[in-house]
Short mmCIF file of C-alpha atoms in Angstrom, two decimals:
data_model
loop_
_atom_site.label_atom_id
_atom_site.label_comp_id
_atom_site.label_asym_id
_atom_site.label_seq_id
_atom_site.Cartn_x
_atom_site.Cartn_y
_atom_site.Cartn_z
CA MET A 1 146.02 -93.34 -32.14
CA LEU A 2 143.26 -92.53 -34.46
CA VAL A 3 142.35 -90.95 -37.75
CA LYS A 4 140.09 -88.00 -37.53
CA LYS A 5 139.73 -86.90 -41.18
CA LEU A 6 140.92 -88.26 -44.49
CA GLN A 7 140.97 -86.43 -47.84
CA LEU A 8 141.66 -88.10 -51.17
CA ASN A 9 142.52 -86.20 -54.42
CA ASP A 10 142.89 -88.19 -57.67
CA TYR A 11 143.52 -91.60 -55.72
CA ARG A 12 142.38 -94.63 -57.55
CA ASN A 13 138.65 -93.85 -58.69
CA TYR A 14 138.34 -90.89 -56.35
CA SER A 15 138.69 -87.40 -57.92
CA GLN A 16 137.91 -85.81 -54.63
CA TYR A 17 136.83 -87.44 -51.45
CA SER A 18 136.67 -86.30 -47.68
CA VAL A 19 135.40 -88.22 -44.66
CA GLU A 20 135.61 -87.77 -40.88
CA PHE A 21 135.80 -90.83 -38.68
CA ASP A 22 134.53 -91.59 -35.34
CA PRO A 23 137.12 -92.26 -32.77
CA LYS A 24 135.69 -95.64 -32.06
CA LEU A 25 133.76 -97.71 -34.55
CA ASN A 26 133.18 -96.86 -38.21
CA ILE A 27 131.48 -98.96 -40.94
CA ILE A 28 131.84 -98.08 -44.52
CA ILE A 29 129.18 -99.84 -46.73
CA GLY A 30 128.65 -99.93 -50.59
CA LYS A 31 128.48 -102.27 -53.52
CA ASN A 32 131.50 -103.98 -54.77
CA GLY A 33 133.69 -101.72 -56.93
CA VAL A 34 132.86 -98.36 -55.36
CA GLY A 35 136.17 -97.80 -53.71
CA LYS A 36 135.73 -99.02 -50.07
CA THR A 37 138.88 -100.79 -50.03
CA ASN A 38 140.84 -97.68 -51.56
CA ILE A 39 139.91 -95.80 -48.43
CA LEU A 40 141.54 -98.35 -46.32
CA GLU A 41 144.46 -98.69 -48.69
CA SER A 42 145.21 -94.86 -48.49
CA ILE A 43 145.37 -95.13 -44.59
CA ILE A 44 147.83 -98.11 -45.13
CA VAL A 45 149.83 -95.92 -47.53
CA VAL A 46 150.26 -93.31 -44.89
CA SER A 47 151.24 -95.87 -42.28
CA ASN A 48 153.56 -98.00 -44.38
CA ILE A 49 154.21 -95.57 -47.49
CA LYS A 50 153.36 -98.58 -49.45
CA SER A 51 150.16 -100.18 -50.76
CA PHE A 52 149.24 -103.67 -49.90
CA ARG A 53 147.79 -104.23 -53.39
CA THR A 54 150.59 -103.12 -55.70
CA LEU A 55 154.30 -102.42 -55.77
CA ASP A 56 154.03 -99.58 -58.10
CA ASP A 57 153.06 -96.21 -56.57
CA LYS A 58 151.84 -95.08 -59.96
CA ASP A 59 148.97 -97.46 -59.93
CA LEU A 60 147.35 -95.47 -57.19
CA ILE A 61 147.03 -92.36 -59.42
CA LYS A 62 143.69 -91.90 -61.02
CA LYS A 63 143.59 -92.61 -64.70
CA GLU A 64 144.91 -89.70 -66.82
CA LYS A 65 145.91 -87.62 -63.78
CA GLU A 66 149.53 -86.62 -63.10
CA TYR A 67 149.64 -87.07 -59.17
CA LEU A 68 147.54 -88.00 -56.24
CA ARG A 69 147.37 -86.47 -52.83
CA ILE A 70 146.40 -87.96 -49.46
CA LEU A 71 145.80 -85.68 -46.52
CA LEU A 72 145.20 -87.39 -43.22
CA GLU A 73 144.68 -85.63 -39.82
CA SER A 74 145.32 -87.98 -36.76
CA ASP A 75 144.90 -87.12 -33.17
CA THR A 76 148.55 -86.11 -33.11
CA ASN A 77 149.67 -84.97 -36.53
CA LYS A 78 148.68 -83.99 -40.05
CA PHE A 79 150.09 -86.24 -42.79
CA LYS A 80 150.52 -85.56 -46.39
CA VAL A 81 151.56 -87.97 -49.10
CA VAL A 82 151.95 -86.79 -52.67
CA ILE A 83 152.75 -89.33 -55.50
CA SER A 84 153.49 -88.59 -59.11
CA ASN A 85 155.33 -90.25 -62.01
CA GLN A 86 158.59 -88.58 -60.56
CA GLY A 87 158.24 -90.15 -57.19
CA ARG A 88 156.84 -89.75 -53.78
CA SER A 89 156.90 -86.65 -51.30
CA LEU A 90 156.07 -87.15 -47.74
CA PHE A 91 155.15 -84.36 -45.13
CA ILE A 92 154.34 -84.31 -41.34
CA ASP A 93 152.62 -81.06 -40.13
CA ASN A 94 153.70 -79.65 -43.42
CA ASN A 95 157.30 -80.46 -42.75
CA SER A 96 158.95 -82.28 -45.62
CA ILE A 97 160.37 -85.82 -44.46
CA LYS A 98 163.21 -86.82 -46.65
CA THR A 99 163.95 -90.22 -45.03
CA SER A 100 161.11 -92.84 -45.19
CA SER A 101 162.17 -94.34 -41.84
CA ASN A 102 161.26 -91.10 -40.31
CA PHE A 103 157.60 -91.32 -41.67
CA ILE A 104 156.87 -95.08 -41.63
CA GLY A 105 154.87 -95.97 -38.41
CA LYS A 106 154.20 -92.46 -37.22
CA LEU A 107 150.59 -93.38 -38.04
CA ASN A 108 150.23 -97.22 -37.11
CA ALA A 109 147.37 -99.25 -38.59
CA ILE A 110 146.67 -103.07 -38.79
CA LEU A 111 144.90 -104.15 -41.84
CA PHE A 112 142.73 -107.38 -41.84
CA LYS A 113 141.79 -108.52 -45.41
CA PRO A 114 140.51 -111.66 -47.10
CA SER A 115 143.55 -112.20 -49.19
CA ASP A 116 145.74 -112.67 -45.99
CA LEU A 117 145.40 -116.38 -46.34
CA GLU A 118 147.55 -116.37 -49.40
CA LEU A 119 150.56 -115.79 -47.10
CA PHE A 120 150.53 -119.44 -46.06
CA ASN A 121 151.36 -120.58 -49.72
CA GLN A 122 153.40 -117.46 -50.88
CA SER A 123 157.22 -117.50 -51.33
CA PRO A 124 159.39 -116.86 -48.23
CA SER A 125 160.21 -113.29 -49.70
CA GLU A 126 156.66 -112.16 -49.21
CA ARG A 127 156.54 -113.44 -45.58
CA ARG A 128 159.90 -111.60 -44.92
CA ARG A 129 158.24 -108.44 -46.59
CA LEU A 130 155.47 -108.61 -43.96
CA LEU A 131 158.06 -109.19 -41.27
CA ASP A 132 160.15 -106.09 -42.34
CA VAL A 133 157.22 -103.73 -42.65
CA GLU A 134 155.72 -104.76 -39.23
CA ILE A 135 158.96 -104.53 -37.33
CA GLY A 136 159.96 -101.40 -39.19
CA LYS A 137 156.89 -99.63 -38.15
CA VAL A 138 158.12 -99.52 -34.64
CA SER A 139 161.89 -99.78 -34.95
CA ASN A 140 163.99 -97.15 -36.83
CA ILE A 141 167.20 -99.24 -35.80
CA TYR A 142 165.70 -102.17 -37.47
CA LEU A 143 164.84 -100.14 -40.77
CA ASN A 144 168.28 -98.52 -40.79
CA GLU A 145 170.30 -101.72 -40.36
CA LEU A 146 168.00 -103.78 -42.68
CA ASN A 147 168.90 -101.06 -45.41
CA LYS A 148 172.62 -101.25 -44.70
CA TYR A 149 172.35 -105.00 -45.00
CA LYS A 150 170.55 -104.75 -48.46
CA TYR A 151 173.11 -102.29 -49.72
CA LEU A 152 175.86 -104.46 -48.53
CA LEU A 153 174.15 -107.63 -49.91
CA ALA A 154 173.89 -106.03 -53.33
CA ASP A 155 177.55 -104.96 -53.30
CA LYS A 156 178.59 -108.67 -52.38
CA ASN A 157 176.42 -110.11 -55.10
CA LYS A 158 177.91 -107.85 -57.64
CA LEU A 159 181.31 -108.75 -56.48
CA LEU A 160 180.70 -112.51 -56.56
CA LYS A 161 179.64 -112.24 -60.19
CA GLU A 162 183.10 -110.99 -61.30
CA LEU A 163 185.54 -113.22 -62.97
CA GLU A 164 188.25 -112.24 -60.57
CA ILE A 165 186.94 -111.65 -57.06
CA ASP A 166 188.80 -109.04 -54.87
CA GLU A 167 189.15 -111.07 -51.69
CA ASN A 168 190.19 -108.03 -49.55
CA LEU A 169 187.04 -106.25 -50.62
CA LEU A 170 185.04 -109.30 -50.04
CA SER A 171 186.40 -109.69 -46.44
CA VAL A 172 185.46 -106.01 -45.83
CA ILE A 173 181.93 -106.54 -46.97
CA ASN A 174 181.53 -109.69 -44.87
CA GLU A 175 182.93 -108.00 -41.76
CA SER A 176 180.56 -105.05 -42.35
CA MET A 177 177.62 -107.40 -42.54
CA ILE A 178 178.04 -108.83 -39.15
CA LYS A 179 176.38 -106.13 -37.09
CA PRO A 180 173.36 -105.51 -39.30
CA ILE A 181 172.74 -109.35 -39.45
CA GLU A 182 172.92 -109.48 -35.53
CA ILE A 183 170.36 -106.72 -35.17
CA ILE A 184 168.10 -108.00 -37.71
CA ILE A 185 168.06 -111.37 -36.00
CA THR A 186 167.72 -109.89 -32.68
CA GLU A 187 164.74 -107.84 -33.69
CA ARG A 188 163.02 -110.68 -35.46
CA GLU A 189 163.44 -112.86 -32.51
CA LYS A 190 161.89 -110.25 -30.24
CA PHE A 191 158.82 -110.06 -32.75
CA PHE A 192 158.22 -113.65 -32.61
CA GLU A 193 158.74 -113.99 -29.00
CA ILE A 194 155.93 -111.20 -28.38
CA ILE A 195 153.69 -112.71 -31.15
CA ASN A 196 153.79 -116.29 -29.62
CA LYS A 197 153.14 -114.89 -26.17
CA TYR A 198 149.64 -114.01 -27.34
CA ILE A 199 148.63 -115.79 -30.62
CA SER A 200 147.40 -119.01 -29.21
CA ASP A 201 145.24 -117.47 -26.29
CA ILE A 202 143.66 -115.04 -28.96
CA TYR A 203 143.00 -117.91 -31.42
CA GLN A 204 141.31 -119.89 -28.75
CA ASN A 205 139.16 -116.89 -27.74
CA ILE A 206 137.85 -115.95 -31.25
CA SER A 207 137.54 -119.57 -32.45
CA ASN A 208 136.07 -121.00 -29.31
CA SER A 209 138.57 -123.92 -29.47
CA LYS A 210 141.53 -125.44 -27.54
CA ASP A 211 143.77 -125.61 -30.56
CA VAL A 212 147.35 -124.22 -30.08
CA ILE A 213 148.90 -121.84 -32.61
CA GLN A 214 152.62 -121.12 -32.72
CA ILE A 215 154.98 -119.31 -35.20
CA VAL A 216 158.31 -120.87 -35.79
CA TYR A 217 161.10 -118.50 -36.89
CA LYS A 218 163.34 -120.23 -39.34
CA LYS A 219 166.40 -117.90 -38.98
CA CYS A 220 169.61 -118.16 -40.98
CA CYS A 221 171.70 -118.83 -37.70
CA ASP A 222 172.09 -117.97 -34.07
CA LYS A 223 173.58 -114.58 -33.47
CA GLU A 224 176.89 -116.16 -31.89
CA ASN A 225 177.51 -117.99 -35.31
CA ILE A 226 177.18 -115.29 -37.90
CA LEU A 227 180.85 -114.94 -38.77
CA GLU A 228 181.39 -118.81 -38.71
CA ASN A 229 178.51 -119.17 -41.31
CA ILE A 230 179.73 -116.35 -43.43
CA ASN A 231 183.06 -118.02 -43.75
CA LYS A 232 181.55 -121.40 -44.08
CA THR A 233 179.63 -120.49 -47.09
CA LYS A 234 182.39 -118.54 -49.00
CA ASP A 235 183.10 -121.32 -51.48
CA LYS A 236 179.31 -121.90 -52.01
CA ASP A 237 178.83 -118.37 -52.57
CA LYS A 238 181.69 -118.24 -55.28
CA TYR A 239 180.25 -121.15 -56.97
CA TYR A 240 176.62 -119.88 -57.17
CA HIS A 241 177.78 -116.18 -57.77
CA TYR A 242 175.49 -114.88 -55.01
CA ALA A 243 175.36 -114.77 -51.15
CA THR A 244 173.79 -118.11 -50.02
CA PHE A 245 173.75 -117.20 -46.37
CA GLY A 246 172.03 -114.39 -44.60
CA PRO A 247 168.65 -113.21 -43.13
CA HIS A 248 167.68 -112.59 -46.72
CA HIS A 249 166.81 -116.34 -46.60
CA ASP A 250 164.89 -116.27 -43.34
CA ASP A 251 161.31 -117.54 -43.20
CA PHE A 252 158.66 -118.40 -40.62
CA GLU A 253 155.79 -120.87 -40.51
CA PHE A 254 152.66 -121.39 -38.59
CA LYS A 255 152.21 -124.47 -36.44
CA PHE A 256 148.62 -125.84 -35.75
CA ASN A 257 148.95 -128.15 -32.67
CA ASN A 258 152.63 -128.52 -33.57
CA ILE A 259 152.07 -129.53 -37.13
CA ASP A 260 152.50 -127.28 -40.11
CA ILE A 261 149.20 -125.55 -40.51
CA ASN A 262 149.02 -126.20 -44.21
CA SER A 263 149.12 -129.95 -43.64
CA ILE A 264 146.41 -129.98 -41.10
CA ALA A 265 144.13 -126.97 -40.81
CA SER A 266 140.89 -126.19 -42.70
CA GLN A 267 140.48 -122.84 -44.54
CA GLY A 268 138.28 -121.57 -41.67
CA GLN A 269 140.98 -122.68 -39.07
CA LYS A 270 143.75 -120.94 -41.12
CA ARG A 271 141.67 -117.76 -41.50
CA MET A 272 141.14 -117.52 -37.68
CA ALA A 273 144.80 -118.29 -37.11
CA PHE A 274 145.83 -115.38 -39.34
CA ILE A 275 143.29 -113.16 -37.57
CA ALA A 276 144.83 -114.13 -34.26
CA PHE A 277 148.26 -113.22 -35.72
CA LYS A 278 147.00 -109.72 -36.62
CA PHE A 279 145.53 -109.22 -33.15
CA ALA A 280 148.88 -110.35 -31.65
CA LEU A 281 150.46 -107.78 -33.85
CA ILE A 282 148.45 -105.13 -31.93
CA LYS A 283 150.03 -106.42 -28.71
CA TYR A 284 153.51 -106.21 -30.30
CA ILE A 285 153.02 -102.56 -31.37
CA GLU A 286 151.50 -101.52 -27.96
CA SER A 287 154.54 -103.18 -26.22
CA ASN A 288 156.92 -101.11 -28.50
CA ILE A 289 155.38 -97.71 -28.73
CA ASN A 290 152.77 -97.63 -25.99
CA SER A 291 149.98 -96.82 -28.38
CA THR A 292 147.24 -98.76 -29.91
CA PRO A 293 147.24 -99.03 -33.78
CA ILE A 294 144.08 -98.28 -35.82
CA VAL A 295 142.26 -101.50 -36.86
CA LEU A 296 141.03 -101.86 -40.48
CA LEU A 297 138.75 -104.85 -41.33
CA ASP A 298 138.33 -105.02 -45.14
CA ASP A 299 135.26 -107.24 -45.90
CA ILE A 300 136.62 -109.78 -43.27
CA LEU A 301 133.43 -110.10 -41.12
CA SER A 302 131.09 -111.37 -43.88
CA GLU A 303 133.27 -114.38 -44.25
CA LEU A 304 132.59 -115.27 -40.50
CA ASP A 305 129.33 -116.59 -39.02
CA GLN A 306 127.73 -114.16 -36.48
CA ASP A 307 129.28 -115.88 -33.36
CA ASN A 308 132.71 -115.48 -34.65
CA GLN A 309 132.00 -112.07 -35.77
CA GLU A 310 130.94 -111.11 -32.19
CA ARG A 311 133.99 -112.96 -30.63
CA LEU A 312 136.39 -111.04 -33.16
CA LEU A 313 134.89 -107.70 -32.25
CA ASN A 314 135.05 -108.27 -28.66
CA GLN A 315 138.76 -109.11 -28.93
CA ILE A 316 139.45 -105.51 -30.12
CA PRO A 317 140.65 -103.33 -27.18
CA ASN A 318 138.09 -100.75 -26.04
CA ASN A 319 140.57 -97.86 -26.63
CA THR A 320 141.02 -98.78 -30.41
CA GLN A 321 139.61 -97.00 -33.37
CA VAL A 322 138.05 -99.57 -35.82
CA ILE A 323 137.21 -98.92 -39.56
CA ILE A 324 135.18 -101.78 -41.26
CA THR A 325 134.14 -102.20 -44.82
CA ASN A 326 131.31 -104.43 -45.91
CA THR A 327 128.69 -104.46 -48.77
CA ASP A 328 125.87 -103.75 -46.37
CA ILE A 329 125.02 -103.76 -42.64
CA LYS A 330 122.45 -106.41 -42.68
CA ASN A 331 124.71 -109.47 -42.27
CA LEU A 332 126.84 -107.93 -39.50
CA LYS A 333 126.41 -108.65 -35.96
CA ILE A 334 127.21 -105.20 -34.31
CA ASN A 335 126.34 -104.54 -30.72
CA LYS A 336 128.18 -101.37 -30.26
CA GLU A 337 127.34 -97.83 -31.41
CA TYR A 338 128.87 -96.87 -34.68
CA LYS A 339 129.17 -94.32 -37.51
CA LEU A 340 127.86 -95.56 -40.82
CA ILE A 341 129.53 -94.05 -44.01
CA GLU A 342 127.77 -95.20 -47.13
CA ILE A 343 129.51 -94.81 -50.53
CA LYS A 344 127.09 -94.80 -53.39
CA GLU A 345 128.92 -93.81 -56.48
CA GLU A 346 132.07 -95.17 -58.12
CA LYS A 347 133.45 -91.85 -59.41
CA ASN A 348 133.94 -88.32 -58.07
CA VAL A 349 132.51 -89.55 -54.72
#
């Protein structure tokens, strides 16, 4: 999987911008603020239909413009994303895509960014969001069942806020939740099983250490006990007026030598652990769709010494397209051929 050409119209600071990428290694350089990250962000929007920097699509539209357009040509398809104040339109090969689940993950990209470390201290909802995005990119079943569960959860919470609760309706909702919950837990278990298969070895390779990394999935319950837990929390749900049980409360935590990573690891160790997690994500995607995702490194190499830079780049599979952003080329240790893309101006690039 690779990006051949990208065209942006009225996206962030770009009025009009077009770039062609090398199928192997690409390095985008330029001063801070010229829009290097915007290029990677637009690729992620095509991959996830959502930005990693804002929850409001309208923030992506260039100031005083009515809409934006992203045109991306991959080795297999032509993608178009149009965002306006009225909403979002998605196209693959000029065919309108009405359902987001039929668009997400058709172009698969993994982003490494400096702010990744925030995830260790963010709320469980942010970690679940990452989980849902990554699993959803390779599993339509997961996306569909997750959406079903969210609708049922909204109906249940609305019902629990009423003064007189319709017990029959509540039972119907609870019964309808069982299958979606089972599938959500199953897919999340598969995700962490594959991640844990690779993450520790990858960490040791890129950090040149013997430390062990593991991710613990803190699930709401075992699949066999879903109905039991739904029934067990009925009174509690009525007391708090919302559903206190379900995968919407799931979380996960990183272990560093069997200890919570926040309690023992340095910032540098946590950075390398999360980089190892992202590389394990590549393995997860490959195992599900038999294709290697595009790797995007947003100003991540400048925070590593040259030995760690070299080990990180060596970890990337040879058949992978890589796009790197950095302020300049001087502090990067690149021992491979690459295409250099220089951005000099902030506007109308």
